[in-house]
Amino acid sequence: VPQTLPGPVTDPSELPKWNYDGSSTNQAPGDDSEVILYPRAIFKDPFRKGNNILVICDSYTPAGEPIPTNKRAKAAEIFSNPDVEAEEPWFGIEQEYTLLTMSKWPLGWPENGYPGPQGPYYCGNGADKAFGRDIVDAHYKACLYAGINISGINGEVMPGQWEFQVGPSVGISAGDEVWAARYILERITEIAGVVVSFDPKPVPGDWNGAGAHTNYSTKSMRGDGGIDVINAAIEKLEARHTEHIAAYGEGNERRLTGNHETASINQFTWGVANRGASVRIGRDTEKQGKGYFEDRRPASNMDPYVVTSMIAETTILPAA
């Protein structure tokens, strides 16, 4: 929602709080409908350019309480914990998504039909393999302009499906950047007359689902002897597997089947270079004895504030 300011702004603290009608979004009752927006992060606006900005906000009641859908507030508490801050948690999030036609069928697929089997589409080139590259490239450029720490893009295994990566980003900024990147993608697909889906299994059957693999490290993991810290963190994640799965996205049970490069939703597994595991340790991390690991469980529609803060809380803070 656009707002006009008297002059250029460079920091969220310079922005006023704003409000909207929460009864229109099912976030407040009609007889007390105001929801207050608190500005939290600023990005350059790739659509209007100039001094225009995009602002990430979170939502509160007039009394200053976070509304139930405000997941950023709890994440900010966790990331501002001195023990978490001291570990400088880095995140790299691989956001997969599917481009659909207005009839909600994957882009490039025959109408009411199916393309050839998966195989040639991953990181593919050519009009019969890559569908929607103009949209994907426009999104990449827009995110770079905005100042989002976007680190790459690629075509995914299912035709019409793509991925962008955000990070490494520290703490709460990972969630801010993923949400801003999703917003920009929605705007670009709107211009193109295409629908973007973050559903974790947009097409049933023998097709890959869509995830948001979350790469993670702490200062201790990146230092000498970090592999021992990584192994201990993975054990902590295993102990809270059910709790994490419940917060890792809607419809994830349709994706985490044990097939199509996933682990079963009911069983926690980990391994080196194993893309069929819940958590993967890379070969470089194993070889160097330090580095990062990848939580492959989050669904493409996960809330990055929830996932990143849960991982930090589970692996850094003492068990409740």
mmCIF file of C-alpha atoms in Angstrom:
data_model
loop_
_atom_site.group_PDB
_atom_site.id
_atom_site.type_symbol
_atom_site.label_atom_id
_atom_site.label_comp_id
_atom_site.label_asym_id
_atom_site.label_seq_id
_atom_site.Cartn_x
_atom_site.Cartn_y
_atom_site.Cartn_z
ATOM 1 C CA VAL A 1 0.000 0.000 0.000
ATOM 2 C CA PRO A 2 1.741 3.234 -1.090
ATOM 3 C CA GLN A 3 2.324 6.100 1.315
ATOM 4 C CA THR A 4 3.798 9.506 0.469
ATOM 5 C CA LEU A 5 6.440 10.972 2.797
ATOM 6 C CA PRO A 6 7.829 14.530 2.924
ATOM 7 C CA GLY A 7 11.344 13.451 1.943
ATOM 8 C CA PRO A 8 13.812 10.579 1.465
ATOM 9 C CA VAL A 9 14.145 8.018 4.271
ATOM 10 C CA THR A 10 17.135 5.779 4.937
ATOM 11 C CA ASP A 11 16.260 4.039 8.217
ATOM 12 C CA PRO A 12 13.041 2.428 9.538
ATOM 13 C CA SER A 13 13.237 4.616 12.662
ATOM 14 C CA GLU A 14 12.510 7.659 10.465
ATOM 15 C CA LEU A 15 9.199 6.176 9.324
ATOM 16 C CA PRO A 16 5.865 6.725 11.077
ATOM 17 C CA LYS A 17 3.704 3.877 12.347
ATOM 18 C CA TRP A 18 0.711 3.349 10.097
ATOM 19 C CA ASN A 19 -2.521 1.384 10.303
ATOM 20 C CA TYR A 20 -4.926 -0.637 8.189
ATOM 21 C CA ASP A 21 -8.376 -2.193 8.484
ATOM 22 C CA GLY A 22 -7.718 -5.572 10.066
ATOM 23 C CA SER A 23 -11.370 -6.592 9.737
ATOM 24 C CA SER A 24 -10.849 -6.785 5.949
ATOM 25 C CA THR A 25 -8.019 -9.290 6.408
ATOM 26 C CA ASN A 26 -9.599 -11.343 9.217
ATOM 27 C CA GLN A 27 -6.980 -9.999 11.624
ATOM 28 C CA ALA A 28 -9.264 -7.813 13.776
ATOM 29 C CA PRO A 29 -12.984 -7.518 14.636
ATOM 30 C CA GLY A 30 -15.099 -4.932 12.842
ATOM 31 C CA ASP A 31 -15.829 -2.976 16.016
ATOM 32 C CA ASP A 32 -12.106 -2.555 16.787
ATOM 33 C CA SER A 33 -10.547 -2.917 13.373
ATOM 34 C CA GLU A 34 -7.300 -0.914 13.460
ATOM 35 C CA VAL A 35 -4.060 -2.856 13.146
ATOM 36 C CA ILE A 36 -0.860 -0.865 13.595
ATOM 37 C CA LEU A 37 2.113 -1.319 11.261
ATOM 38 C CA TYR A 38 5.615 -0.972 12.732
ATOM 39 C CA PRO A 39 8.317 -0.337 10.070
ATOM 40 C CA ARG A 40 11.192 -2.818 10.408
ATOM 41 C CA ALA A 41 13.331 -2.968 7.241
ATOM 42 C CA ILE A 42 13.821 -0.849 4.121
ATOM 43 C CA PHE A 43 14.652 -1.885 0.558
ATOM 44 C CA LYS A 44 15.013 0.194 -2.600
ATOM 45 C CA ASP A 45 11.853 0.054 -4.716
ATOM 46 C CA PRO A 46 12.681 -1.595 -8.090
ATOM 47 C CA PHE A 47 9.284 -0.637 -9.530
ATOM 48 C CA ARG A 48 9.139 3.116 -8.830
ATOM 49 C CA LYS A 49 12.922 3.607 -8.432
ATOM 50 C CA GLY A 50 14.316 7.018 -7.438
ATOM 51 C CA ASN A 51 13.997 7.703 -3.703
ATOM 52 C CA ASN A 52 11.092 5.276 -3.391
ATOM 53 C CA ILE A 53 11.409 2.405 -0.935
ATOM 54 C CA LEU A 54 9.751 -0.864 0.004
ATOM 55 C CA VAL A 55 9.154 -1.274 3.733
ATOM 56 C CA ILE A 56 8.813 -4.527 5.647
ATOM 57 C CA CYS A 57 6.475 -4.020 8.633
ATOM 58 C CA ASP A 58 4.967 -6.207 11.313
ATOM 59 C CA SER A 59 1.515 -5.788 12.861
ATOM 60 C CA TYR A 60 0.290 -4.925 16.354
ATOM 61 C CA THR A 61 -2.897 -4.094 18.208
ATOM 62 C CA PRO A 62 -3.368 -0.428 19.220
ATOM 63 C CA ALA A 63 -2.222 -1.516 22.714
ATOM 64 C CA GLY A 64 1.124 -2.622 21.265
ATOM 65 C CA GLU A 65 0.603 -6.399 21.385
ATOM 66 C CA PRO A 66 1.703 -8.442 18.344
ATOM 67 C CA ILE A 67 -1.340 -9.828 16.522
ATOM 68 C CA PRO A 68 -1.427 -13.657 16.218
ATOM 69 C CA THR A 69 -0.199 -13.685 12.604
ATOM 70 C CA ASN A 70 2.834 -11.540 13.478
ATOM 71 C CA LYS A 71 5.571 -14.180 13.565
ATOM 72 C CA ARG A 72 8.354 -11.617 13.299
ATOM 73 C CA ALA A 73 7.932 -10.361 16.875
ATOM 74 C CA LYS A 74 8.774 -13.742 18.475
ATOM 75 C CA ALA A 75 11.641 -14.234 16.028
ATOM 76 C CA ALA A 76 13.046 -10.820 16.956
ATOM 77 C CA GLU A 77 13.011 -11.846 20.631
ATOM 78 C CA ILE A 78 15.018 -14.975 19.881
ATOM 79 C CA PHE A 79 17.517 -13.248 17.602
ATOM 80 C CA SER A 80 18.065 -10.438 20.134
ATOM 81 C CA ASN A 81 18.934 -12.945 22.873
ATOM 82 C CA PRO A 82 22.596 -12.248 23.793
ATOM 83 C CA ASP A 83 23.540 -15.932 23.473
ATOM 84 C CA VAL A 84 22.078 -16.057 19.948
ATOM 85 C CA GLU A 85 23.632 -12.736 18.928
ATOM 86 C CA ALA A 86 27.046 -13.950 20.106
ATOM 87 C CA GLU A 87 26.794 -16.922 17.721
ATOM 88 C CA GLU A 88 26.056 -14.713 14.675
ATOM 89 C CA PRO A 89 23.640 -17.182 13.023
ATOM 90 C CA TRP A 90 23.887 -17.190 9.220
ATOM 91 C CA PHE A 91 21.086 -18.445 6.999
ATOM 92 C CA GLY A 92 20.924 -19.245 3.316
ATOM 93 C CA ILE A 93 17.385 -20.011 2.155
ATOM 94 C CA GLU A 94 16.642 -21.802 -1.113
ATOM 95 C CA GLN A 95 13.162 -20.623 -2.083
ATOM 96 C CA GLU A 96 11.521 -22.906 -4.643
ATOM 97 C CA TYR A 97 8.335 -21.828 -6.414
ATOM 98 C CA THR A 98 6.161 -22.800 -9.372
ATOM 99 C CA LEU A 99 4.957 -20.525 -12.159
ATOM 100 C CA LEU A 100 1.355 -21.205 -13.207
ATOM 101 C CA THR A 101 -0.895 -19.991 -15.978
ATOM 102 C CA MET A 102 -4.095 -18.158 -15.050
ATOM 103 C CA SER A 103 -5.850 -21.534 -15.274
ATOM 104 C CA LYS A 104 -3.488 -22.711 -12.478
ATOM 105 C CA TRP A 105 -1.520 -25.197 -14.606
ATOM 106 C CA PRO A 106 2.316 -25.079 -14.601
ATOM 107 C CA LEU A 107 3.815 -22.718 -17.131
ATOM 108 C CA GLY A 108 4.981 -24.487 -20.296
ATOM 109 C CA TRP A 109 2.923 -27.615 -19.691
ATOM 110 C CA PRO A 110 0.410 -28.702 -22.363
ATOM 111 C CA GLU A 111 -3.073 -27.533 -21.337
ATOM 112 C CA ASN A 112 -4.703 -30.428 -19.458
ATOM 113 C CA GLY A 113 -1.661 -32.559 -20.260
ATOM 114 C CA TYR A 114 1.829 -33.385 -19.081
ATOM 115 C CA PRO A 115 5.341 -32.711 -20.380
ATOM 116 C CA GLY A 116 8.066 -35.321 -20.698
ATOM 117 C CA PRO A 117 9.410 -36.892 -17.502
ATOM 118 C CA GLN A 118 11.729 -35.017 -15.170
ATOM 119 C CA GLY A 119 15.393 -35.093 -16.044
ATOM 120 C CA PRO A 120 16.311 -32.388 -18.577
ATOM 121 C CA TYR A 121 14.674 -29.443 -16.796
ATOM 122 C CA TYR A 122 16.928 -28.898 -13.769
ATOM 123 C CA CYS A 123 19.201 -25.936 -14.601
ATOM 124 C CA GLY A 124 18.021 -26.499 -18.182
ATOM 125 C CA ASN A 125 18.177 -24.284 -21.267
ATOM 126 C CA GLY A 126 15.913 -24.145 -24.287
ATOM 127 C CA ALA A 127 12.309 -23.392 -25.092
ATOM 128 C CA ASP A 128 11.298 -27.010 -24.392
ATOM 129 C CA LYS A 129 13.008 -27.111 -20.988
ATOM 130 C CA ALA A 130 12.954 -23.650 -19.366
ATOM 131 C CA PHE A 131 9.578 -21.957 -18.964
ATOM 132 C CA GLY A 132 9.414 -18.401 -17.598
ATOM 133 C CA ARG A 133 13.076 -17.411 -17.638
ATOM 134 C CA ASP A 134 12.207 -13.786 -18.501
ATOM 135 C CA ILE A 135 10.209 -13.571 -15.247
ATOM 136 C CA VAL A 136 12.967 -15.244 -13.241
ATOM 137 C CA ASP A 137 15.683 -12.947 -14.612
ATOM 138 C CA ALA A 138 13.547 -9.853 -14.013
ATOM 139 C CA HIS A 139 13.039 -10.970 -10.418
ATOM 140 C CA TYR A 140 16.767 -11.551 -9.932
ATOM 141 C CA LYS A 141 17.625 -8.064 -11.225
ATOM 142 C CA ALA A 142 14.876 -6.436 -9.150
ATOM 143 C CA CYS A 143 16.102 -8.121 -5.951
ATOM 144 C CA LEU A 144 19.682 -7.019 -6.637
ATOM 145 C CA TYR A 145 18.459 -3.457 -7.175
ATOM 146 C CA ALA A 146 16.430 -3.613 -3.959
ATOM 147 C CA GLY A 147 19.500 -4.561 -1.932
ATOM 148 C CA ILE A 148 18.284 -8.045 -1.078
ATOM 149 C CA ASN A 149 21.149 -10.457 -0.517
ATOM 150 C CA ILE A 150 20.027 -12.742 -3.345
ATOM 151 C CA SER A 151 22.854 -15.119 -4.203
ATOM 152 C CA GLY A 152 21.548 -17.103 -7.173
ATOM 153 C CA ILE A 153 18.717 -18.578 -9.231
ATOM 154 C CA ASN A 154 18.186 -21.855 -11.077
ATOM 155 C CA GLY A 155 15.595 -23.884 -12.936
ATOM 156 C CA GLU A 156 14.255 -26.727 -10.800
ATOM 157 C CA VAL A 157 13.588 -30.421 -11.408
ATOM 158 C CA MET A 158 9.887 -30.046 -12.235
ATOM 159 C CA PRO A 159 9.269 -28.050 -15.433
ATOM 160 C CA GLY A 160 7.812 -24.617 -14.653
ATOM 161 C CA GLN A 161 9.468 -24.639 -11.234
ATOM 162 C CA TRP A 162 12.323 -22.330 -10.246
ATOM 163 C CA GLU A 163 14.401 -21.371 -7.237
ATOM 164 C CA PHE A 164 16.148 -18.325 -5.861
ATOM 165 C CA GLN A 165 18.563 -18.253 -2.948
ATOM 166 C CA VAL A 166 18.750 -15.558 -0.276
ATOM 167 C CA GLY A 167 21.808 -15.316 1.929
ATOM 168 C CA PRO A 168 24.004 -15.707 3.729
ATOM 169 C CA SER A 169 21.989 -13.329 5.900
ATOM 170 C CA VAL A 170 22.356 -12.806 9.633
ATOM 171 C CA GLY A 171 19.508 -13.418 12.080
ATOM 172 C CA ILE A 172 16.184 -11.661 11.511
ATOM 173 C CA SER A 173 17.390 -10.101 8.245
ATOM 174 C CA ALA A 174 17.019 -13.508 6.546
ATOM 175 C CA GLY A 175 13.253 -13.412 7.135
ATOM 176 C CA ASP A 176 12.976 -9.775 6.056
ATOM 177 C CA GLU A 177 14.842 -10.467 2.832
ATOM 178 C CA VAL A 178 12.882 -13.606 1.910
ATOM 179 C CA TRP A 179 9.553 -11.824 2.465
ATOM 180 C CA ALA A 180 10.704 -8.840 0.404
ATOM 181 C CA ALA A 181 11.897 -11.159 -2.381
ATOM 182 C CA ARG A 182 8.557 -13.005 -2.360
ATOM 183 C CA TYR A 183 6.697 -9.693 -2.603
ATOM 184 C CA ILE A 184 8.801 -8.581 -5.565
ATOM 185 C CA LEU A 185 8.196 -11.929 -7.278
ATOM 186 C CA GLU A 186 4.427 -11.590 -6.784
ATOM 187 C CA ARG A 187 4.552 -8.108 -8.319
ATOM 188 C CA ILE A 188 6.567 -9.233 -11.340
ATOM 189 C CA THR A 189 4.347 -12.243 -12.016
ATOM 190 C CA GLU A 190 1.330 -9.924 -11.705
ATOM 191 C CA ILE A 191 2.800 -7.742 -14.464
ATOM 192 C CA ALA A 192 3.464 -10.837 -16.589
ATOM 193 C CA GLY A 193 -0.044 -12.246 -16.122
ATOM 194 C CA VAL A 194 1.365 -15.377 -14.479
ATOM 195 C CA VAL A 195 0.568 -16.842 -11.045
ATOM 196 C CA VAL A 196 3.319 -17.812 -8.598
ATOM 197 C CA SER A 197 2.614 -20.744 -6.291
ATOM 198 C CA PHE A 198 4.500 -21.582 -3.102
ATOM 199 C CA ASP A 199 2.525 -24.808 -2.625
ATOM 200 C CA PRO A 200 4.877 -27.634 -1.556
ATOM 201 C CA LYS A 201 3.324 -30.128 -3.990
ATOM 202 C CA PRO A 202 1.580 -28.193 -6.778
ATOM 203 C CA VAL A 203 1.127 -31.250 -9.014
ATOM 204 C CA PRO A 204 0.387 -34.670 -7.480
ATOM 205 C CA GLY A 205 2.179 -37.717 -8.798
ATOM 206 C CA ASP A 206 5.718 -38.364 -10.007
ATOM 207 C CA TRP A 207 6.853 -34.742 -9.857
ATOM 208 C CA ASN A 208 9.181 -33.016 -7.424
ATOM 209 C CA GLY A 209 7.635 -30.867 -4.734
ATOM 210 C CA ALA A 210 8.786 -27.395 -3.714
ATOM 211 C CA GLY A 211 10.791 -26.694 -0.579
ATOM 212 C CA ALA A 212 12.694 -23.927 1.162
ATOM 213 C CA HIS A 213 15.887 -25.697 2.159
ATOM 214 C CA THR A 214 17.467 -23.701 4.978
ATOM 215 C CA ASN A 215 21.254 -23.617 5.214
ATOM 216 C CA TYR A 216 22.548 -22.662 8.638
ATOM 217 C CA SER A 217 25.711 -22.038 10.578
ATOM 218 C CA THR A 218 26.848 -20.336 13.758
ATOM 219 C CA LYS A 219 30.167 -18.750 14.677
ATOM 220 C CA SER A 220 31.080 -21.918 16.587
ATOM 221 C CA MET A 221 30.212 -24.117 13.606
ATOM 222 C CA ARG A 222 32.329 -21.992 11.288
ATOM 223 C CA GLY A 223 35.339 -22.136 13.617
ATOM 224 C CA ASP A 224 37.879 -24.896 14.188
ATOM 225 C CA GLY A 225 36.210 -28.015 15.555
ATOM 226 C CA GLY A 226 32.876 -26.792 14.239
ATOM 227 C CA ILE A 227 31.835 -30.252 13.047
ATOM 228 C CA ASP A 228 31.311 -31.312 16.668
ATOM 229 C CA VAL A 229 29.018 -28.323 17.201
ATOM 230 C CA ILE A 230 27.156 -29.218 13.999
ATOM 231 C CA ASN A 231 26.659 -32.831 15.111
ATOM 232 C CA ALA A 232 25.358 -31.665 18.506
ATOM 233 C CA ALA A 233 22.974 -29.218 16.807
ATOM 234 C CA ILE A 234 21.600 -31.951 14.543
ATOM 235 C CA GLU A 235 20.924 -34.130 17.588
ATOM 236 C CA LYS A 236 18.961 -31.243 19.134
ATOM 237 C CA LEU A 237 16.949 -30.853 15.922
ATOM 238 C CA GLU A 238 16.180 -34.584 15.922
ATOM 239 C CA ALA A 239 14.839 -34.347 19.488
ATOM 240 C CA ARG A 240 12.341 -31.664 18.394
ATOM 241 C CA HIS A 241 11.548 -33.094 14.951
ATOM 242 C CA THR A 242 7.777 -33.237 15.451
ATOM 243 C CA GLU A 243 7.644 -29.672 16.763
ATOM 244 C CA HIS A 244 9.677 -28.329 13.854
ATOM 245 C CA ILE A 245 7.681 -30.224 11.226
ATOM 246 C CA ALA A 246 4.451 -28.746 12.594
ATOM 247 C CA ALA A 247 5.871 -25.241 11.984
ATOM 248 C CA TYR A 248 7.618 -25.885 8.663
ATOM 249 C CA GLY A 249 4.726 -25.140 6.283
ATOM 250 C CA GLU A 250 1.217 -26.231 5.327
ATOM 251 C CA GLY A 251 0.737 -29.289 3.141
ATOM 252 C CA ASN A 252 4.297 -30.463 3.746
ATOM 253 C CA GLU A 253 3.076 -34.029 4.253
ATOM 254 C CA ARG A 254 2.290 -34.106 0.513
ATOM 255 C CA ARG A 255 5.936 -33.306 -0.230
ATOM 256 C CA LEU A 256 7.924 -35.143 2.475
ATOM 257 C CA THR A 257 7.162 -38.684 1.311
ATOM 258 C CA GLY A 258 10.637 -40.188 1.196
ATOM 259 C CA ASN A 259 10.651 -39.839 -2.601
ATOM 260 C CA HIS A 260 11.669 -37.009 -4.935
ATOM 261 C CA GLU A 261 14.750 -35.971 -2.928
ATOM 262 C CA THR A 262 12.952 -35.832 0.430
ATOM 263 C CA ALA A 263 13.000 -37.715 3.701
ATOM 264 C CA SER A 264 9.790 -39.099 5.186
ATOM 265 C CA ILE A 265 7.938 -36.579 7.331
ATOM 266 C CA ASN A 266 7.682 -39.210 10.084
ATOM 267 C CA GLN A 267 11.385 -39.990 10.419
ATOM 268 C CA PHE A 268 14.376 -37.745 11.092
ATOM 269 C CA THR A 269 17.507 -38.695 9.151
ATOM 270 C CA TRP A 270 20.773 -36.993 8.360
ATOM 271 C CA GLY A 271 23.789 -37.712 6.216
ATOM 272 C CA VAL A 272 26.709 -36.300 4.270
ATOM 273 C CA ALA A 273 25.748 -35.208 0.747
ATOM 274 C CA ASN A 274 22.410 -37.027 1.158
ATOM 275 C CA ARG A 275 19.541 -35.129 -0.479
ATOM 276 C CA GLY A 276 17.121 -37.802 0.671
ATOM 277 C CA ALA A 277 17.748 -36.932 4.326
ATOM 278 C CA SER A 278 16.057 -34.479 6.682
ATOM 279 C CA VAL A 279 19.388 -32.723 7.251
ATOM 280 C CA ARG A 280 22.352 -32.744 4.883
ATOM 281 C CA ILE A 281 25.993 -32.009 5.699
ATOM 282 C CA GLY A 282 28.028 -30.968 2.667
ATOM 283 C CA ARG A 283 31.198 -32.698 1.548
ATOM 284 C CA ASP A 284 33.232 -29.514 2.094
ATOM 285 C CA THR A 285 31.987 -29.226 5.668
ATOM 286 C CA GLU A 286 32.937 -32.843 6.361
ATOM 287 C CA LYS A 287 36.363 -32.390 4.750
ATOM 288 C CA GLN A 288 37.175 -29.104 6.531
ATOM 289 C CA GLY A 289 35.693 -30.169 9.860
ATOM 290 C CA LYS A 290 33.631 -26.973 10.066
ATOM 291 C CA GLY A 291 31.031 -25.004 8.125
ATOM 292 C CA TYR A 292 27.259 -25.298 7.803
ATOM 293 C CA PHE A 293 24.439 -27.777 7.338
ATOM 294 C CA GLU A 294 21.158 -27.789 5.432
ATOM 295 C CA ASP A 295 17.721 -28.427 6.930
ATOM 296 C CA ARG A 296 15.801 -29.855 3.964
ATOM 297 C CA ARG A 297 12.458 -30.186 5.751
ATOM 298 C CA PRO A 298 10.899 -26.695 5.377
ATOM 299 C CA ALA A 299 8.189 -26.386 2.719
ATOM 300 C CA SER A 300 8.212 -23.677 0.067
ATOM 301 C CA ASN A 301 5.344 -21.877 1.859
ATOM 302 C CA MET A 302 7.085 -21.799 5.253
ATOM 303 C CA ASP A 303 7.338 -18.566 7.235
ATOM 304 C CA PRO A 304 11.058 -17.707 7.245
ATOM 305 C CA TYR A 305 10.741 -15.879 10.578
ATOM 306 C CA VAL A 306 9.399 -19.062 12.181
ATOM 307 C CA VAL A 307 11.871 -21.485 10.614
ATOM 308 C CA THR A 308 15.046 -19.454 11.145
ATOM 309 C CA SER A 309 14.228 -18.511 14.726
ATOM 310 C CA MET A 310 13.210 -22.070 15.631
ATOM 311 C CA ILE A 311 16.489 -23.440 14.281
ATOM 312 C CA ALA A 312 18.455 -20.834 16.238
ATOM 313 C CA GLU A 313 16.440 -21.425 19.409
ATOM 314 C CA THR A 314 16.755 -25.215 19.226
ATOM 315 C CA THR A 315 20.471 -25.289 18.447
ATOM 316 C CA ILE A 316 21.779 -22.384 20.572
ATOM 317 C CA LEU A 317 19.510 -21.859 23.592
ATOM 318 C CA PRO A 318 19.044 -24.351 26.447
ATOM 319 C CA ALA A 319 16.047 -26.662 26.183
ATOM 320 C CA ALA A 320 12.990 -25.295 27.952
#
